[in-house]
Short mmCIF file of C-alpha atoms and ligand atoms in Angstrom, two decimals:
data_model
loop_
_atom_site.label_atom_id
_atom_site.label_comp_id
_atom_site.label_asym_id
_atom_site.label_seq_id
_atom_site.Cartn_x
_atom_site.Cartn_y
_atom_site.Cartn_z
CA MET A 1 314.29 66.20 -94.13
CA SER A 2 317.90 66.19 -93.00
CA THR A 3 319.11 63.49 -90.71
CA SER A 4 320.80 63.71 -87.37
CA VAL A 5 323.68 61.66 -85.96
CA THR A 6 321.44 59.19 -84.16
CA SER A 7 320.48 55.59 -84.64
CA LEU A 8 316.99 56.29 -83.30
CA SER A 9 314.07 57.26 -85.52
CA PRO A 10 312.18 60.49 -84.65
CA ALA A 11 309.43 58.40 -83.03
CA GLU A 12 311.93 56.39 -81.01
CA LEU A 13 313.70 59.57 -79.88
CA GLN A 14 310.38 61.06 -78.81
CA LYS A 15 309.51 57.93 -76.85
CA ALA A 16 312.93 57.76 -75.17
CA ALA A 17 312.72 61.47 -74.29
CA ARG A 18 309.33 60.96 -72.65
CA GLU A 19 310.50 57.92 -70.74
CA HIS A 20 313.94 59.03 -69.60
CA LEU A 21 314.82 62.67 -70.05
CA TRP A 22 314.07 65.13 -67.27
CA LEU A 23 314.06 68.67 -68.68
CA HIS A 24 315.28 71.64 -66.64
CA PHE A 25 312.80 74.24 -65.39
CA THR A 26 310.11 72.47 -67.42
CA ARG A 27 306.56 71.50 -66.58
CA MET A 28 306.88 67.96 -67.91
CA SER A 29 303.08 67.62 -67.80
CA SER A 30 302.83 70.13 -70.64
CA TYR A 31 304.25 67.43 -72.94
CA THR A 32 301.76 64.74 -71.98
CA GLY A 33 299.75 65.26 -75.14
CA GLU A 34 302.38 67.09 -77.18
CA ASP A 35 305.74 66.30 -78.68
CA ILE A 36 308.84 67.40 -76.84
CA PRO A 37 310.69 69.77 -79.20
CA ILE A 38 313.89 68.04 -80.33
CA ILE A 39 316.55 70.27 -81.87
CA VAL A 40 319.00 68.40 -84.06
CA ARG A 41 321.30 70.92 -85.71
CA GLY A 42 322.28 74.55 -86.05
CA ASP A 43 323.90 76.90 -88.55
CA GLY A 44 324.60 80.62 -88.11
CA CYS A 45 321.67 82.01 -86.11
CA TYR A 46 319.32 79.15 -87.06
CA LEU A 47 318.32 75.84 -85.52
CA GLU A 48 316.53 72.90 -87.07
CA ASP A 49 314.27 70.46 -85.28
CA ILE A 50 313.84 66.76 -85.84
CA ASN A 51 311.08 67.38 -88.38
CA GLY A 52 313.29 69.64 -90.48
CA LYS A 53 311.60 72.85 -89.34
CA ARG A 54 313.90 75.87 -88.97
CA TYR A 55 313.94 78.40 -86.15
CA LEU A 56 315.69 81.72 -85.79
CA ASP A 57 317.39 81.52 -82.40
CA ALA A 58 316.93 85.03 -81.00
CA LEU A 59 318.07 83.82 -77.57
CA ALA A 60 321.49 82.38 -78.57
CA GLY A 61 320.77 79.12 -76.73
CA LEU A 62 320.37 80.68 -73.31
CA PHE A 63 322.15 84.02 -73.88
CA ALA A 64 325.19 81.86 -74.57
CA VAL A 65 326.02 80.86 -78.15
CA ASN A 66 327.70 84.17 -78.92
CA ILE A 67 329.50 83.05 -82.09
CA GLY A 68 326.38 81.28 -83.35
CA TYR A 69 326.15 77.75 -84.68
CA GLY A 70 328.51 78.06 -87.64
CA PHE A 71 331.93 77.29 -86.15
CA GLY A 72 331.38 73.73 -84.97
CA ASP A 73 333.98 72.22 -87.32
CA GLU A 74 336.74 74.55 -86.25
CA ILE A 75 335.93 74.16 -82.58
CA GLY A 76 335.56 70.41 -83.03
CA GLU A 77 339.07 70.22 -84.46
CA ALA A 78 340.49 72.09 -81.46
CA ALA A 79 338.62 69.71 -79.13
CA ALA A 80 339.77 66.63 -81.06
CA ALA A 81 343.41 67.78 -81.02
CA GLN A 82 343.21 68.28 -77.28
CA LEU A 83 341.58 64.89 -76.75
CA ARG A 84 344.45 63.29 -78.62
CA GLU A 85 347.07 65.22 -76.66
CA LEU A 86 345.62 65.16 -73.12
CA PRO A 87 341.93 64.31 -72.64
CA PHE A 88 341.89 65.25 -68.99
CA TYR A 89 343.98 66.39 -66.17
CA THR A 90 343.03 68.29 -63.11
CA ASN A 91 343.72 71.78 -61.79
CA TRP A 92 343.99 70.39 -58.25
CA SER A 93 347.70 71.03 -57.57
CA TYR A 94 348.58 70.69 -61.28
CA ALA A 95 348.44 72.90 -64.31
CA HIS A 96 348.31 72.02 -68.01
CA PRO A 97 348.98 74.17 -71.06
CA ARG A 98 345.37 74.90 -72.10
CA ALA A 99 344.27 76.06 -68.63
CA ILE A 100 347.38 78.26 -68.41
CA GLU A 101 346.88 79.71 -71.88
CA LEU A 102 343.18 80.33 -71.27
CA ALA A 103 343.81 81.98 -67.89
CA ALA A 104 346.38 84.28 -69.52
CA GLU A 105 344.04 85.02 -72.43
CA ILE A 106 341.16 85.89 -70.09
CA ALA A 107 343.43 88.09 -67.97
CA SER A 108 344.53 89.91 -71.14
CA VAL A 109 340.94 90.80 -72.12
CA ALA A 110 339.65 91.43 -68.57
CA PRO A 111 339.76 95.02 -67.34
CA GLY A 112 342.41 96.43 -64.99
CA ASP A 113 344.23 94.04 -62.67
CA LEU A 114 341.63 91.26 -62.88
CA ASN A 115 344.45 88.83 -63.55
CA ARG A 116 343.69 85.66 -61.58
CA VAL A 117 341.43 83.00 -63.04
CA PHE A 118 339.77 80.10 -61.22
CA PHE A 119 337.94 77.72 -63.56
CA VAL A 120 334.58 76.08 -62.92
CA SER A 121 331.97 74.23 -64.99
CA GLY A 122 329.29 76.90 -65.42
CA GLY A 123 327.59 80.05 -64.19
CA SER A 124 326.08 78.75 -60.95
CA GLU A 125 329.41 77.30 -59.90
CA ALA A 126 331.09 80.59 -60.76
CA VAL A 127 328.69 82.51 -58.49
CA GLU A 128 328.95 79.87 -55.77
CA SER A 129 332.75 80.03 -55.99
CA ALA A 130 332.81 83.84 -55.94
CA TRP A 131 330.80 83.92 -52.72
CA LYS A 132 333.02 81.28 -51.12
CA LEU A 133 336.09 83.19 -52.28
CA ALA A 134 334.77 86.42 -50.79
CA ARG A 135 333.97 84.69 -47.50
CA GLN A 136 337.39 83.08 -47.24
CA TYR A 137 339.20 86.22 -48.41
CA TYR A 138 338.38 88.10 -45.19
CA THR A 139 339.31 85.15 -42.99
CA ALA A 140 342.57 84.66 -44.88
CA ARG A 141 343.36 88.36 -44.65
CA GLY A 142 342.63 88.32 -40.91
CA ASP A 143 344.69 85.17 -40.39
CA ASN A 144 347.61 86.80 -42.16
CA VAL A 145 347.39 89.85 -39.90
CA ARG A 146 347.15 87.62 -36.82
CA ALA A 147 350.13 85.54 -37.98
CA GLN A 148 352.19 88.69 -38.52
CA VAL A 149 351.23 90.02 -35.08
CA ALA A 150 352.10 86.67 -33.44
CA GLU A 151 355.48 86.67 -35.18
CA ARG A 152 356.26 90.19 -34.06
CA MET A 153 355.15 89.44 -30.49
CA ALA A 154 357.33 86.32 -30.50
CA ALA A 155 360.20 88.57 -31.53
CA GLY A 156 359.59 90.61 -28.39
CA GLU A 157 357.41 93.44 -29.70
CA ARG A 158 354.58 94.50 -27.36
CA ILE A 159 351.33 94.64 -29.28
CA GLU A 160 348.32 95.22 -27.07
CA GLN A 161 345.74 95.96 -29.72
CA ARG A 162 343.12 93.23 -30.09
CA ILE A 163 342.90 91.92 -33.65
CA PRO A 164 339.19 91.88 -34.47
CA SER A 165 337.59 88.89 -36.09
CA GLN A 166 337.71 89.32 -39.86
CA ARG A 167 334.94 86.89 -40.65
CA ARG A 168 332.41 88.21 -43.14
CA TRP A 169 329.81 86.07 -44.84
CA LYS A 170 326.84 88.08 -46.11
CA ALA A 171 326.10 88.89 -49.73
CA VAL A 172 324.06 91.72 -51.19
CA ALA A 173 322.18 91.13 -54.45
CA ARG A 174 319.28 92.76 -56.28
CA ARG A 175 315.62 91.85 -56.36
CA ILE A 176 314.47 89.64 -59.25
CA ALA A 177 318.09 88.98 -60.26
CA TYR A 178 318.93 85.43 -61.36
CA HIS A 179 322.33 84.09 -60.36
CA GLY A 180 321.95 80.31 -60.71
CA THR A 181 320.63 77.27 -58.94
CA THR A 182 323.23 75.66 -56.66
CA MET A 183 322.40 76.42 -53.02
CA GLY A 184 324.74 79.39 -52.66
CA ALA A 185 323.90 80.89 -56.03
CA LEU A 186 320.21 80.17 -55.44
CA SER A 187 320.35 82.00 -52.12
CA ILE A 188 321.79 85.01 -53.92
CA ASN A 189 318.88 84.92 -56.40
CA GLY A 190 316.28 87.61 -55.90
CA ILE A 191 313.42 85.56 -57.37
CA ALA A 192 311.08 84.42 -54.63
CA SER A 193 309.41 81.61 -56.60
CA LEU A 194 312.79 79.95 -57.21
CA ARG A 195 313.95 80.34 -53.63
CA ILE A 196 310.87 79.26 -51.69
CA PRO A 197 310.85 75.51 -52.58
CA PHE A 198 314.38 75.13 -51.22
CA GLU A 199 314.29 77.15 -48.02
CA PRO A 200 316.05 77.36 -45.64
CA LEU A 201 318.76 78.80 -47.83
CA VAL A 202 322.38 79.73 -47.23
CA PRO A 203 322.67 82.66 -44.78
CA ASP A 204 322.64 85.62 -45.28
CA VAL A 205 321.66 87.48 -48.43
CA ILE A 206 320.22 90.96 -48.46
CA HIS A 207 318.25 92.03 -51.52
CA VAL A 208 318.16 95.63 -52.65
CA HIS A 209 316.40 97.57 -55.40
CA ASN A 210 317.24 96.71 -58.99
CA THR A 211 317.59 99.32 -61.73
CA ASN A 212 314.12 98.92 -63.25
CA ARG A 213 313.16 102.45 -64.13
CA TYR A 214 309.92 101.81 -66.00
CA HIS A 215 307.74 101.63 -62.90
CA ARG A 216 309.36 104.53 -61.06
CA PRO A 217 307.56 107.87 -60.68
CA ALA A 218 307.36 109.62 -64.06
CA GLU A 219 308.75 112.90 -62.70
CA GLU A 220 311.86 111.28 -61.17
CA THR A 221 315.08 112.33 -62.94
CA GLU A 222 317.87 109.88 -63.71
CA ALA A 223 320.07 111.53 -61.08
CA GLU A 224 317.32 111.16 -58.48
CA PHE A 225 316.87 107.52 -59.40
CA THR A 226 320.61 106.88 -58.97
CA GLU A 227 320.55 108.65 -55.60
CA PHE A 228 317.56 106.56 -54.50
CA LEU A 229 319.29 103.29 -55.49
CA LEU A 230 322.57 104.15 -53.79
CA LYS A 231 320.81 105.26 -50.60
CA ASP A 232 318.92 101.97 -50.59
CA LEU A 233 322.16 100.00 -50.98
CA ASP A 234 323.98 102.01 -48.33
CA GLU A 235 321.16 101.62 -45.83
CA ALA A 236 320.84 97.89 -46.50
CA ILE A 237 324.55 97.39 -45.83
CA LEU A 238 324.48 99.43 -42.65
CA GLN A 239 321.42 97.59 -41.42
CA ALA A 240 323.06 94.22 -42.11
CA GLY A 241 326.23 95.38 -40.34
CA ALA A 242 328.82 96.48 -42.89
CA GLU A 243 331.57 94.52 -41.11
CA THR A 244 329.64 91.28 -41.82
CA VAL A 245 329.13 91.86 -45.57
CA ALA A 246 331.61 90.00 -47.79
CA MET A 247 330.31 90.70 -51.28
CA VAL A 248 327.98 92.84 -53.35
CA ILE A 249 327.01 90.93 -56.51
CA PHE A 250 325.18 92.64 -59.36
CA GLU A 251 325.03 92.11 -63.13
CA PRO A 252 326.23 95.01 -65.33
CA VAL A 253 322.81 94.81 -67.03
CA GLN A 254 320.31 92.69 -65.08
CA ASN A 255 318.73 89.98 -67.17
CA ALA A 256 315.79 88.71 -65.10
CA GLY A 257 313.02 91.30 -65.22
CA GLY A 258 314.22 92.31 -68.68
CA SER A 259 317.58 93.97 -69.42
CA TYR A 260 317.65 96.58 -66.66
CA THR A 261 320.43 98.98 -67.64
CA PRO A 262 322.10 101.08 -64.93
CA PRO A 263 321.31 104.78 -64.62
CA GLU A 264 324.12 107.32 -65.01
CA GLY A 265 326.47 107.39 -62.01
CA TYR A 266 325.11 104.15 -60.53
CA TRP A 267 328.21 101.99 -60.85
CA LYS A 268 330.53 104.75 -59.67
CA GLY A 269 328.35 105.05 -56.56
CA VAL A 270 328.23 101.27 -55.99
CA ARG A 271 332.03 101.12 -56.23
CA GLU A 272 332.36 103.98 -53.73
CA ILE A 273 330.03 102.27 -51.24
CA CYS A 274 331.95 98.99 -51.53
CA ASP A 275 335.23 100.85 -50.99
CA ARG A 276 333.82 102.69 -47.99
CA TYR A 277 332.98 99.44 -46.20
CA GLU A 278 335.79 97.33 -47.73
CA ILE A 279 333.27 95.00 -49.37
CA LEU A 280 334.25 93.00 -52.46
CA LEU A 281 332.30 93.98 -55.56
CA CYS A 282 331.47 91.09 -57.89
CA ALA A 283 330.12 91.73 -61.39
CA ASP A 284 328.11 88.69 -62.44
CA GLU A 285 328.95 88.61 -66.15
CA VAL A 286 327.68 85.12 -66.90
CA ILE A 287 325.54 86.71 -69.63
CA THR A 288 327.18 90.08 -70.24
CA GLY A 289 330.74 88.73 -70.54
CA PHE A 290 332.35 87.90 -73.88
CA GLY A 291 330.72 90.31 -76.23
CA ARG A 292 327.01 90.52 -75.44
CA LEU A 293 327.33 94.25 -74.69
CA GLY A 294 329.90 94.91 -77.43
CA ALA A 295 332.91 94.58 -75.11
CA TRP A 296 334.75 91.66 -73.55
CA PHE A 297 333.03 92.55 -70.30
CA GLY A 298 330.14 94.80 -69.30
CA SER A 299 332.47 95.98 -66.52
CA GLU A 300 334.56 97.67 -69.20
CA ARG A 301 331.56 99.26 -70.86
CA TYR A 302 330.23 100.72 -67.59
CA ASP A 303 333.62 101.26 -65.93
CA ILE A 304 332.50 99.11 -62.99
CA ARG A 305 335.96 98.23 -61.64
CA PRO A 306 334.84 95.04 -59.86
CA ASP A 307 337.05 92.97 -57.57
CA ILE A 308 335.65 89.74 -59.00
CA ILE A 309 333.94 88.82 -62.28
CA THR A 310 331.91 85.65 -62.71
CA SER A 311 331.59 84.35 -66.26
CA ALA A 312 330.52 81.23 -68.15
CA LYS A 313 328.20 80.97 -71.17
CA GLY A 314 329.95 83.24 -73.73
CA LEU A 315 333.42 82.20 -72.56
CA SER A 316 333.09 79.16 -74.83
CA SER A 317 329.98 80.37 -76.67
CA ALA A 318 328.37 77.41 -74.84
CA HIS A 319 330.40 74.96 -76.92
CA ALA A 320 331.80 73.64 -73.61
CA ALA A 321 330.76 73.45 -69.97
CA ILE A 322 333.22 76.00 -68.64
CA GLY A 323 333.02 79.07 -66.44
CA ALA A 324 335.55 81.26 -64.69
CA VAL A 325 335.91 83.38 -61.59
CA ILE A 326 338.25 86.24 -62.41
CA ALA A 327 339.77 88.05 -59.44
CA ARG A 328 341.90 91.12 -58.95
CA ASP A 329 345.50 90.57 -57.83
CA SER A 330 344.60 92.04 -54.44
CA VAL A 331 341.87 89.40 -53.92
CA MET A 332 344.39 86.61 -54.44
CA GLU A 333 347.06 88.25 -52.32
CA PRO A 334 346.07 86.73 -48.93
CA PHE A 335 346.11 83.29 -50.57
CA LEU A 336 349.70 83.70 -51.69
CA GLU A 337 351.08 83.71 -48.15
CA GLY A 338 352.06 80.93 -45.77
CA HIS A 339 349.77 77.90 -45.54
CA GLU A 340 346.77 79.76 -46.88
CA MET A 341 344.83 78.25 -49.81
CA TYR A 342 341.41 78.79 -51.32
CA SER A 343 339.71 75.66 -49.94
CA HIS A 344 337.60 74.97 -52.97
CA GLY A 345 337.85 72.86 -56.09
CA ILE A 346 335.83 71.08 -58.76
CA THR A 347 337.04 68.04 -60.69
CA PHE A 348 336.20 69.54 -64.07
CA GLY A 349 337.50 73.05 -63.29
CA GLY A 350 339.86 73.99 -66.12
CA HIS A 351 339.20 70.75 -68.02
CA PRO A 352 341.70 70.77 -70.91
CA VAL A 353 339.14 70.00 -73.63
CA MET A 354 336.78 72.70 -72.32
CA ALA A 355 339.72 75.11 -72.10
CA ALA A 356 340.83 74.32 -75.67
CA ILE A 357 337.28 75.04 -76.86
CA ALA A 358 337.11 78.33 -74.95
CA LEU A 359 340.49 79.38 -76.39
CA LYS A 360 339.27 78.66 -79.91
CA ASN A 361 336.06 80.56 -79.20
CA ILE A 362 338.00 83.65 -78.11
CA GLU A 363 340.21 83.33 -81.19
CA ILE A 364 337.10 83.24 -83.40
CA MET A 365 335.54 86.21 -81.58
CA LYS A 366 338.71 88.22 -82.20
CA ARG A 367 339.04 87.16 -85.83
CA GLU A 368 335.39 87.93 -86.58
CA LYS A 369 335.66 91.23 -84.64
CA LEU A 370 332.42 90.41 -82.83
CA ASN A 371 332.66 93.12 -80.17
CA ALA A 372 333.05 95.77 -82.86
CA ARG A 373 330.20 94.23 -84.86
CA VAL A 374 327.88 94.43 -81.85
CA LEU A 375 328.79 98.08 -81.31
CA GLU A 376 328.18 98.80 -85.00
CA ASN A 377 324.86 96.97 -85.09
CA GLU A 378 323.38 97.90 -81.72
CA GLY A 379 322.03 101.25 -82.97
CA PRO A 380 320.20 99.78 -85.99
CA PHE A 381 319.09 96.78 -83.88
CA ARG A 382 317.54 99.04 -81.27
CA ALA A 383 315.98 101.29 -83.90
CA THR A 384 314.32 98.27 -85.54
CA LEU A 385 313.04 96.99 -82.21
CA GLU A 386 311.67 100.45 -81.44
CA GLN A 387 309.08 99.94 -84.19
CA LEU A 388 307.41 97.48 -81.83
CA LEU A 389 306.72 100.30 -79.36
CA ASP A 390 303.87 101.28 -81.70
CA LEU A 391 301.96 98.22 -80.51
CA PRO A 392 299.57 98.92 -77.61
CA ILE A 393 300.83 95.87 -75.69
CA VAL A 394 304.50 96.93 -75.79
CA GLY A 395 305.20 99.39 -72.98
CA ASP A 396 308.97 99.58 -72.84
CA LEU A 397 312.10 98.60 -74.73
CA ARG A 398 315.20 98.17 -72.57
CA GLY A 399 318.76 97.00 -73.08
CA THR A 400 321.94 97.63 -74.95
CA GLY A 401 324.40 95.75 -77.18
CA PHE A 402 322.71 92.53 -78.30
CA PHE A 403 320.67 92.23 -75.11
CA TYR A 404 317.10 93.59 -75.15
CA ALA A 405 313.71 93.15 -73.53
CA LEU A 406 310.25 94.36 -74.39
CA GLU A 407 307.94 94.84 -71.43
CA LEU A 408 304.32 93.94 -72.11
CA VAL A 409 301.60 96.00 -70.47
CA LYS A 410 297.86 95.93 -70.10
CA ASP A 411 297.59 99.70 -70.31
CA LYS A 412 300.32 101.75 -71.89
CA GLU A 413 299.14 105.04 -70.40
CA THR A 414 299.13 103.89 -66.78
CA ARG A 415 301.85 101.24 -67.32
CA GLU A 416 299.55 98.77 -65.61
CA THR A 417 300.93 95.26 -65.76
CA PHE A 418 299.10 91.96 -66.24
CA SER A 419 297.92 89.86 -63.27
CA ASP A 420 299.55 86.46 -62.59
CA GLU A 421 296.62 84.74 -64.20
CA GLU A 422 296.77 86.98 -67.27
CA CYS A 423 300.54 86.39 -67.53
CA GLU A 424 299.88 82.67 -67.56
CA THR A 425 297.44 83.05 -70.47
CA LEU A 426 299.58 85.59 -72.29
CA LEU A 427 303.04 84.08 -71.93
CA ARG A 428 302.63 80.34 -71.51
CA GLY A 429 299.20 80.00 -73.06
CA PHE A 430 299.86 82.04 -76.16
CA LEU A 431 303.19 83.80 -76.77
CA SER A 432 305.71 81.02 -76.12
CA PRO A 433 303.95 78.38 -78.25
CA ARG A 434 303.00 80.85 -81.01
CA LEU A 435 306.51 82.30 -81.38
CA PHE A 436 307.88 78.78 -81.58
CA GLU A 437 305.24 77.88 -84.15
CA GLU A 438 306.27 80.92 -86.18
CA GLY A 439 309.89 79.77 -86.08
CA LEU A 440 311.26 82.28 -83.58
CA ILE A 441 312.99 81.31 -80.36
CA CYS A 442 313.05 84.05 -77.77
CA ARG A 443 311.93 84.10 -74.18
CA ALA A 444 308.57 85.21 -72.85
CA ASP A 445 309.29 85.58 -69.16
CA ASP A 446 307.56 86.83 -66.02
CA ARG A 447 310.11 86.43 -63.26
CA GLY A 448 309.51 90.16 -62.88
CA ASP A 449 306.92 91.97 -64.98
CA PRO A 450 306.11 90.19 -68.26
CA VAL A 451 308.80 90.64 -70.89
CA VAL A 452 309.97 89.20 -74.18
CA GLN A 453 313.75 88.82 -74.18
CA ILE A 454 315.81 89.11 -77.33
CA SER A 455 319.46 88.17 -77.25
CA PRO A 456 320.60 86.65 -80.55
CA PRO A 457 324.03 85.30 -81.46
CA LEU A 458 326.46 88.18 -81.99
CA VAL A 459 326.82 87.21 -85.65
CA ALA A 460 323.19 88.21 -86.34
CA ASP A 461 322.93 90.79 -89.11
CA THR A 462 320.27 93.06 -90.60
CA ALA A 463 318.39 90.16 -92.20
CA GLU A 464 318.06 88.25 -88.92
CA ILE A 465 317.19 91.38 -86.95
CA ASP A 466 314.47 92.26 -89.47
CA GLU A 467 313.09 88.73 -89.28
CA ILE A 468 313.02 88.82 -85.45
CA VAL A 469 311.11 92.10 -85.44
CA SER A 470 308.74 91.04 -88.22
CA ILE A 471 307.69 87.83 -86.42
CA LEU A 472 307.50 89.56 -83.05
CA GLY A 473 305.39 92.34 -84.55
CA GLU A 474 302.76 89.96 -85.88
CA VAL A 475 302.64 87.72 -82.81
CA LEU A 476 302.57 90.61 -80.32
CA ALA A 477 299.80 92.34 -82.28
CA GLU A 478 297.76 89.16 -82.05
CA ALA A 479 298.58 88.85 -78.34
CA GLY A 480 297.32 92.39 -77.78
CA GLN A 481 294.03 91.60 -79.55
CA ARG A 482 293.54 88.41 -77.55
CA MET A 483 294.23 90.06 -74.18
CA LYS A 484 291.63 92.73 -74.99
CA SER A 485 288.89 90.26 -75.74
C1 PLP B 501 323.69 86.29 -64.37
C2 PLP B 501 323.71 84.81 -64.25
N1 PLP B 501 324.44 84.22 -63.29
C3 PLP B 501 324.49 82.89 -63.16
C4 PLP B 501 323.77 82.06 -63.99
C5 PLP B 501 323.83 80.57 -63.81
O1 PLP B 501 324.52 79.99 -64.86
P1 PLP B 501 324.40 78.42 -65.20
O2 PLP B 501 323.03 78.19 -65.73
O3 PLP B 501 325.50 78.20 -66.20
O4 PLP B 501 324.66 77.69 -63.93
C6 PLP B 501 323.01 82.62 -65.01
C7 PLP B 501 322.24 81.76 -65.93
O5 PLP B 501 321.49 82.19 -66.75
C8 PLP B 501 322.96 84.02 -65.14
O6 PLP B 501 322.22 84.60 -66.08
#
C-alpha cells in the first residue's frame, strides 16, 4: 500500500474524519456503520484511496479536473514560485502581475469582446457576482444618463423628458438547473429540494423550461421544440415585466437533469429575445468552460454570444479555488465613468497563487491540445457509450464533448421513469455504492429524472473510455435485473 503525506494512520484519519469533518451535500448518517471514503492520491484519470484501491474518476472531481491528476508537479512549481515572489495581495484597488496576465489570457481565449475579467473563488461566487453585476449595470447606466441630463440642464439646455428608473433585478433561469449554493446563486437554482430549506430566497427568479427533449411528445420536431422553448421564455419575461429583468442565465449544456443539449436555433432565439428586451445574457460555464465541450467555452461551440460568462472549475482544473466573471466591454462601460464602481469584492478574488495555478493550467491545456483531443475523441466516446443503450434500463444518452448522461427508465417503450422511492433504491441503495465498489467514480443523480453522469478528465483516452463503459455495462445490467424483481 502506498503512503500519503500524513502523520495519521488510516484508522486515526478515519476517526478524525468522523469526529471533525462535515462533508458537503452528504448524509453523514450513512457513514455511521461504514468507513468514510478517503482519497489520498491521483494520477492521470485515476484516484487511489487510503487502502490502496484504485478508481477511475469518470467525473473529473466534480466536472472540474480537466487536465487530470498528472500535472501536480508542474503546477506545484508554479504555485511555489508565486509563493516565494508574492504569496498574497488583493485586487481591491491594486493589481499584481498574475491577475493581470490571467485576465489577459482569459480575454484572449474568450469569444468576441468578452474582455473584462472579475475574479472570484468559485462557481457559486461567480454566479452571485454575475447577478449583482447585472443588477448594478442597469442602475449605473441609468445614473450615467441622469448625470448627463443634469449636466446639460445645468448648461442651460431644456430637457423635459422624464428619465425612467433603470433599476432591474430579476433573473431568469431554467428548471432543474444547478447554479450553486450561496443565497443568490441558490435562488437562481431550479432545483426545488435545494431551495426549499432556505426559503425565503433572494427575489425574484423566474424559472422556464429546460432543453430536456426526452420526455417531449414523440412527434414533435426539433424546430417545434425550439419554438416552444422560445415562446415559453418570451412569455415568462413579459409576464415578469421585461423592464424589471436584469439577466437570463443558462448553461450552454445543462448539467443537472443530465447533459441537456440545446436544440437547433435555440441559442440564436435566446439571444434575440434578450436583445429585444435589453436583458443581459449570462452563459453559466462553470462546467462547460475550459475544454469540457472541446472548446475554450461552450459559448463558442454554440455561438451563444453572451454578455457575461461565469466560470470556475476548469479554469484551474480545480487545482486552485478560483473562478471568474467575464464580461463584454459594453457591460463594463457604465462602470468606467465618473464615480461609478462595481460595489462588490472578495478578499481572495484574483489571489496570486490561484492565478499562477490557473495560468499554468491554461498553458498545459494548450500544450496538450486538450480542446482538439476532446473534439477528436467525442465521436468514439459517444459511440462506445451508445452500446449501453442496448440495456433495457438505459433510455437515453445525452451530451457532447466529454460531458454525457445516461437516463435510466423503468420502461423503455413508454419512457416511464422511476418513482422517488425506486430512485432511492436504485441510485443510493445500489448504483452509487456498487460503482464505487467496482472502482468507477461517476454520478448517479436524480435532481431531475434518474441519470448516470459521465464527465472524465479531458486526457481520458480509448482505454479509459472502454473501462468506463465496461464497468457501467455490468453494473447497469445488474441494476436492471434488481429493479425488475
Ligand atoms: C453550472 C454551475 N454553476 C455554478 C456552480 C457552483 O460552483 P461551485 O460549487 O464552485 O460554487 C456549479 C457547480 O457544480 C455549476 O455546475
